[in-house]
XYZ file of C-alpha atoms in Angstrom:
418
model
C 0.106 0.068 -0.268
C 3.076 1.943 1.070
C 4.410 1.859 -2.336
C 1.583 1.805 -3.983
C 0.871 5.906 -2.600
C 4.017 6.593 -2.557
C 3.387 5.535 -7.180
C 0.315 7.099 -7.371
C 1.674 10.773 -5.914
C 4.547 11.356 -7.436
C 3.045 10.302 -10.701
C -0.232 12.496 -10.214
C 2.699 15.465 -9.089
C 5.263 14.848 -12.028
C 4.419 17.769 -15.145
C 3.587 16.412 -17.987
C 4.297 12.744 -17.081
C 1.116 11.464 -18.793
C 2.028 13.783 -22.258
C -2.374 13.507 -22.094
C -5.295 14.863 -22.521
C -4.494 18.690 -23.921
C -8.015 19.729 -21.553
C -6.201 18.882 -18.612
C -2.503 20.301 -19.079
C -4.425 23.237 -19.545
C -5.481 23.330 -15.926
C -2.671 23.166 -13.557
C -1.798 25.528 -11.108
C 2.185 24.841 -11.390
C 3.218 26.157 -7.513
C 6.932 26.332 -6.048
C 8.337 25.121 -2.761
C 11.175 25.885 -1.240
C 12.392 24.242 1.867
C 15.936 23.610 2.516
C 16.391 20.245 1.742
C 20.339 19.629 2.269
C 22.349 21.411 4.828
C 21.943 21.328 9.077
C 17.486 21.969 8.806
C 17.198 18.981 5.637
C 15.297 16.871 7.844
C 12.748 19.781 8.937
C 13.280 20.772 5.272
C 11.709 17.705 3.893
C 9.316 16.794 5.938
C 7.727 19.901 4.745
C 7.946 19.710 1.881
C 6.278 15.629 2.554
C 3.345 17.963 3.942
C 3.231 20.019 0.856
C 2.795 17.092 -0.538
C -0.254 15.474 1.368
C -2.581 18.467 1.400
C -1.778 18.362 -2.356
C -2.504 14.859 -3.034
C -6.044 15.102 -1.029
C -7.442 18.450 -2.728
C -6.236 16.882 -6.959
C -7.850 13.778 -5.345
C -10.953 12.987 -4.098
C -10.759 11.977 -0.799
C -14.219 12.340 0.693
C -13.134 10.586 4.042
C -11.540 12.416 5.072
C -13.088 16.299 7.686
C -10.776 19.191 5.142
C -11.149 20.690 3.264
C -11.926 20.530 -0.932
C -11.237 16.945 -0.226
C -14.344 15.152 -1.392
C -14.031 16.904 -4.845
C -10.633 16.646 -7.677
C -9.096 19.720 -8.025
C -10.293 23.596 -7.709
C -12.131 25.869 -9.906
C -13.642 22.770 -11.162
C -10.810 21.007 -12.235
C -8.155 22.346 -12.368
C -5.300 20.643 -10.324
C -2.212 21.975 -8.954
C 1.785 20.917 -9.522
C 4.312 21.463 -6.857
C 7.956 22.934 -8.086
C 10.255 22.080 -5.636
C 13.882 24.122 -5.065
C 15.994 23.176 -1.889
C 17.159 26.694 -0.090
C 20.294 24.480 1.810
C 18.488 27.121 3.864
C 20.566 30.296 3.046
C 18.905 33.097 1.921
C 20.681 34.051 -0.796
C 19.828 31.095 -3.213
C 16.020 30.530 -1.642
C 16.116 34.558 -2.902
C 17.662 32.918 -6.846
C 15.736 30.368 -6.101
C 12.872 32.420 -5.705
C 13.637 34.126 -8.627
C 13.971 31.294 -10.752
C 10.372 29.698 -10.004
C 8.687 32.465 -10.914
C 10.835 32.851 -14.259
C 12.438 30.138 -14.998
C 9.989 27.164 -14.519
C 6.513 29.608 -14.129
C 5.252 29.530 -11.673
C 1.894 30.665 -9.670
C 2.897 30.811 -6.256
C 5.755 29.934 -3.778
C 4.848 27.812 -0.439
C 7.824 28.398 2.142
C 10.443 28.743 3.067
C 10.917 27.758 7.237
C 13.747 29.754 7.594
C 12.830 32.938 8.415
C 16.142 34.266 6.813
C 15.406 32.410 3.949
C 11.261 33.826 3.610
C 11.797 37.433 4.468
C 13.803 37.594 0.672
C 12.152 35.372 -0.886
C 8.705 36.805 -0.313
C 10.336 40.175 -1.450
C 10.719 38.778 -4.883
C 6.986 37.733 -5.128
C 6.071 40.878 -3.529
C 7.847 42.979 -5.862
C 5.694 40.895 -8.639
C 2.264 40.941 -7.686
C 2.362 37.048 -6.868
C 1.864 35.183 -4.083
C 3.986 33.846 -0.761
C 2.259 31.650 1.532
C 4.450 30.850 4.348
C 3.194 28.409 6.803
C 5.726 27.883 10.029
C 8.295 30.823 9.705
C 8.153 33.195 13.111
C 10.066 36.136 12.986
C 7.231 38.884 13.658
C 9.290 40.852 11.485
C 7.733 39.246 8.380
C 4.632 40.722 8.159
C 4.965 44.046 9.313
C 6.262 44.850 5.816
C 2.938 46.215 4.589
C 3.200 43.571 1.532
C -0.356 42.891 0.370
C 0.477 38.914 -1.694
C 1.940 37.564 1.991
C 0.421 35.556 3.940
C 1.603 33.233 7.164
C -0.667 30.361 9.255
C 1.716 30.494 12.696
C 1.969 32.173 15.515
C 4.964 34.908 15.107
C 8.337 35.075 18.122
C 6.165 38.488 19.710
C 2.903 36.115 20.193
C 5.041 33.385 21.916
C 7.284 35.655 23.953
C 3.897 37.313 25.203
C 2.586 33.636 25.604
C 5.767 33.771 28.135
C 6.120 35.273 30.030
C 2.087 35.299 30.737
C 3.108 31.203 31.587
C 5.822 32.652 33.463
C 3.904 35.295 35.864
C 1.360 31.682 36.593
C 4.275 29.893 37.317
C 4.890 31.962 40.297
C 1.508 32.200 41.204
C 0.780 29.046 41.176
C 3.991 27.464 42.175
C 5.639 30.353 44.158
C 8.358 29.472 41.279
C 10.559 32.812 42.907
C 10.891 33.546 38.671
C 12.607 37.111 38.662
C 15.769 36.475 35.217
C 15.505 35.665 31.933
C 19.332 34.720 29.636
C 18.515 34.545 25.643
C 20.007 32.295 22.619
C 19.974 32.408 20.146
C 20.919 32.182 16.274
C 22.396 34.940 15.373
C 19.574 35.032 12.022
C 16.631 36.236 11.225
C 14.854 34.746 12.644
C 16.732 34.859 16.811
C 17.660 37.769 15.971
C 13.913 39.260 16.340
C 12.738 35.938 18.744
C 15.408 37.669 21.516
C 14.049 40.697 20.760
C 11.269 40.301 20.903
C 11.967 38.068 24.181
C 13.995 41.407 25.462
C 10.510 42.850 25.195
C 7.955 41.603 27.070
C 10.529 40.438 29.968
C 10.795 43.691 30.493
C 7.642 44.862 29.659
C 6.839 42.048 32.418
C 9.231 42.911 34.821
C 11.593 40.221 34.395
C 15.783 41.431 34.383
C 17.301 39.973 31.656
C 20.365 38.751 32.676
C 21.995 37.102 29.863
C 22.179 38.088 25.884
C 23.542 34.838 23.995
C 24.013 34.257 20.463
C 25.177 32.379 18.322
C 27.210 30.828 14.552
C 23.905 28.522 13.694
C 25.728 25.577 12.420
C 28.577 25.824 15.094
C 30.974 22.549 16.001
C 30.864 23.918 19.664
C 28.656 25.518 22.307
C 30.749 25.552 25.238
C 31.577 29.154 25.984
C 27.531 30.025 25.140
C 26.795 28.429 27.967
C 29.451 29.849 29.693
C 28.564 32.706 29.784
C 24.771 30.842 30.724
C 25.757 29.446 33.453
C 27.314 32.582 34.847
C 24.908 34.467 34.441
C 22.359 31.619 35.738
C 19.013 33.010 35.073
C 16.072 31.855 35.977
C 14.175 31.193 33.324
C 16.211 30.631 30.040
C 13.888 32.140 26.011
C 16.055 29.397 23.142
C 15.977 30.176 19.617
C 18.559 27.246 18.258
C 16.800 25.348 15.057
C 18.512 21.823 14.184
C 21.043 20.277 15.359
C 21.580 23.541 16.765
C 18.681 22.252 19.709
C 20.849 18.922 19.988
C 24.144 20.636 20.812
C 22.946 23.394 23.245
C 21.444 20.685 25.322
C 24.109 18.774 25.336
C 26.218 21.139 26.203
C 24.199 22.291 29.205
C 24.794 18.609 30.327
C 28.423 18.195 30.409
C 27.721 21.493 31.528
C 26.531 20.230 34.536
C 24.006 22.766 34.225
C 20.105 23.837 34.133
C 17.924 26.868 34.255
C 14.758 26.732 36.009
C 12.786 26.046 33.200
C 13.771 26.121 29.161
C 10.990 27.514 26.969
C 12.020 27.916 23.796
C 10.879 28.802 20.104
C 9.640 26.864 17.588
C 13.279 25.474 17.463
C 14.756 22.112 17.544
C 12.737 21.105 20.680
C 9.591 21.019 18.846
C 11.224 18.907 15.855
C 10.180 15.132 18.120
C 12.795 13.305 15.623
C 16.005 15.750 17.801
C 13.494 14.272 21.495
C 14.060 10.810 19.557
C 17.487 11.449 19.346
C 17.657 13.125 22.614
C 16.368 9.641 24.800
C 15.867 11.384 27.934
C 17.859 14.830 28.123
C 15.704 16.073 26.289
C 12.830 15.845 29.184
C 11.362 18.969 30.719
C 12.549 21.252 28.782
C 9.212 23.647 26.639
C 8.137 25.507 24.371
C 4.764 26.527 21.729
C 4.185 24.038 20.158
C 1.048 23.750 17.022
C 0.883 19.819 17.011
C 1.696 16.479 18.374
C 0.299 14.104 18.341
C -0.545 13.714 21.488
C -3.079 16.264 20.022
C -4.756 14.480 18.278
C -8.384 14.162 20.304
C -7.973 18.419 20.238
C -7.318 18.349 16.418
C -10.212 14.738 15.145
C -9.255 15.536 11.683
C -6.155 15.312 11.487
C -5.383 11.594 11.804
C -6.708 10.666 8.651
C -4.168 13.141 6.549
C -1.934 11.840 8.222
C -1.668 8.761 7.567
C -1.030 10.209 3.938
C 2.049 11.620 5.165
C 3.067 8.641 5.808
C 3.157 7.339 3.256
C 4.938 9.597 1.671
C 7.276 10.871 4.786
C 11.039 8.205 4.685
C 11.630 7.665 7.460
C 7.468 7.501 7.935
C 6.827 9.629 10.541
C 3.624 12.156 11.595
C 3.591 15.622 11.190
C 5.095 17.958 13.275
C 4.365 21.672 14.365
C 6.068 22.514 11.494
C 5.818 20.899 8.653
C 1.430 20.855 9.535
C 1.812 24.303 8.897
C 3.298 24.516 5.855
C 0.134 22.052 5.121
C -2.677 23.882 6.733
C -0.755 26.876 4.457
C -1.661 24.567 1.127
C -5.188 24.159 2.444
C -5.735 28.317 3.242
C -4.491 28.729 -0.297
C -6.206 26.355 -2.544
C -10.230 27.455 -0.676
C -8.535 30.392 -1.374
C -8.498 30.074 -4.889
C -11.935 27.838 -5.185
C -13.909 30.803 -3.607
C -11.538 34.177 -6.392
C -12.569 31.198 -9.049
C -9.823 32.934 -10.794
C -6.350 32.889 -11.016
C -5.330 36.865 -10.826
C -2.827 37.555 -8.187
C -4.498 40.521 -6.672
C -8.426 38.950 -6.436
C -6.851 36.152 -4.871
C -5.126 38.095 -2.442
C -8.492 40.579 -1.675
C -9.922 37.038 -1.105
C -7.224 35.776 1.378
C -7.271 38.839 2.905
C -11.281 39.432 3.220
C -12.250 35.578 4.881
C -12.399 33.623 7.518
C -10.284 29.911 6.650
C -11.747 26.030 7.148
C -8.019 24.607 9.321
C -8.580 21.510 10.069
C -4.795 21.198 10.839
C -4.819 24.431 12.986
C -5.978 24.686 16.864
C -7.504 27.829 16.068
C -9.749 25.166 13.198
C -9.344 28.299 11.146
C -7.216 31.091 9.082
C -7.785 35.053 9.078
C -5.956 36.935 7.849
C -5.222 40.829 9.285
C -2.787 44.229 6.688
C 0.952 42.311 6.176
C -0.670 39.026 6.290
C 0.184 37.914 9.494
C -2.911 34.674 10.715
C -4.851 36.458 13.599
C -6.114 33.553 14.857
C -2.979 31.390 15.158
C -2.110 29.617 18.552
C -0.089 27.011 19.957
C 0.164 25.616 23.141
C 2.381 25.821 25.454
C 4.141 22.103 26.105
C 6.770 20.348 28.081
C 8.920 17.317 26.736
C 7.642 14.144 29.785
C 8.919 11.386 29.173
C 9.777 11.859 25.036
C 6.074 13.033 24.906
C 4.938 16.661 24.252
C 2.301 16.532 27.587
C 0.253 19.953 26.928
C 1.118 22.298 30.305
C -0.690 25.713 29.649
C -3.222 27.365 29.233
C -4.941 25.585 32.695
C -8.437 24.459 30.358
C -6.592 22.480 27.938
C -3.805 21.189 30.623
C -3.069 17.031 30.326
C -0.136 16.926 32.012
C 1.771 18.959 35.803
C 4.800 20.629 35.116
C 7.826 20.150 36.040
C 9.169 22.782 37.854
C 12.105 23.521 38.758
C 14.475 21.645 35.590
C 15.547 17.874 37.030
C 19.575 18.216 37.164
C 21.648 15.659 34.811
C 22.675 13.793 38.262
C 18.340 13.106 39.577
C 17.700 11.413 36.012
């Protein structure tokens, strides 16, 4: 079954593979995807690519058993099918920008989805905006992306500004409920568009809430050591650390803290390696008791009942087979929203589809809120995540209290007691 479905998906997405009927060829909407398919974030990028492929498989073909938009029909606008053209950013802004230009100018794509790394999304989406074409972003989180007043840029995920305010609100709650005596904050972040803006938003939120920022530590992504960075954190010894470390950098950060036998009382992480279930599995018990914002985990199944059936298709496409994670599912949600907008607009005029995106609320069962609505600049004002804590390798919901399924472990369990 797995082999059959994988072949079917590939066949459905290859341009002109059937070389067939002229009418079918005329009803093709080419979309570009931009993800880091190689480099330090390749695993996350490959999963984001598979998520968009999953959504396109559902939209292009009739899946009446699925409770997601457009699943019961084939394609949009009376038979248009989506065709994907994939590009590799390598996680590099200059590569992402040039690939965006190639996708539009040479491949003739109608819109682009991507790019995972905020540092790549920023210049790549500028290319789309300059051309008056749509850029649909699933999981890049830099708040600055939707503060440019772009007309054709849309983002599904919460921003780092939103998460920063969630962090301090949560810290207030922990202080009150657990008499936790949290007073100080440390920041550690990659020196990129994503990391720098996350740190700025974290510092602003902490200052506003009355917490003292006692450490501000940047690092270059892909570094082979983080000894000096962790030593700086350890010397300042903040009660809470806000982390913005992607992929392997997150793993290195956690393992370096263990090597130096230091932990804060609490670690709150943006959309980082913390959210990656494969990294959590690799870290094993070392990954437990860290926390962060989470938009999806298989442990959320009861809260998002429509996901499971779609996830089975995703598992058939990914190699090795994995469930959705918090980032990849946002890319699938982005594809479903874009397709709904095209269907509703009834034509492929970019300005009309952009206006349609802005003026409606969209069904989005692959998001926690269940709906998506964009404000000027393209931010999804309904974006949300829950604060989770890794316990026994599972993402347990800790906050808000009305949906929590586990008690907070505070402070973090010291290395020598695990």
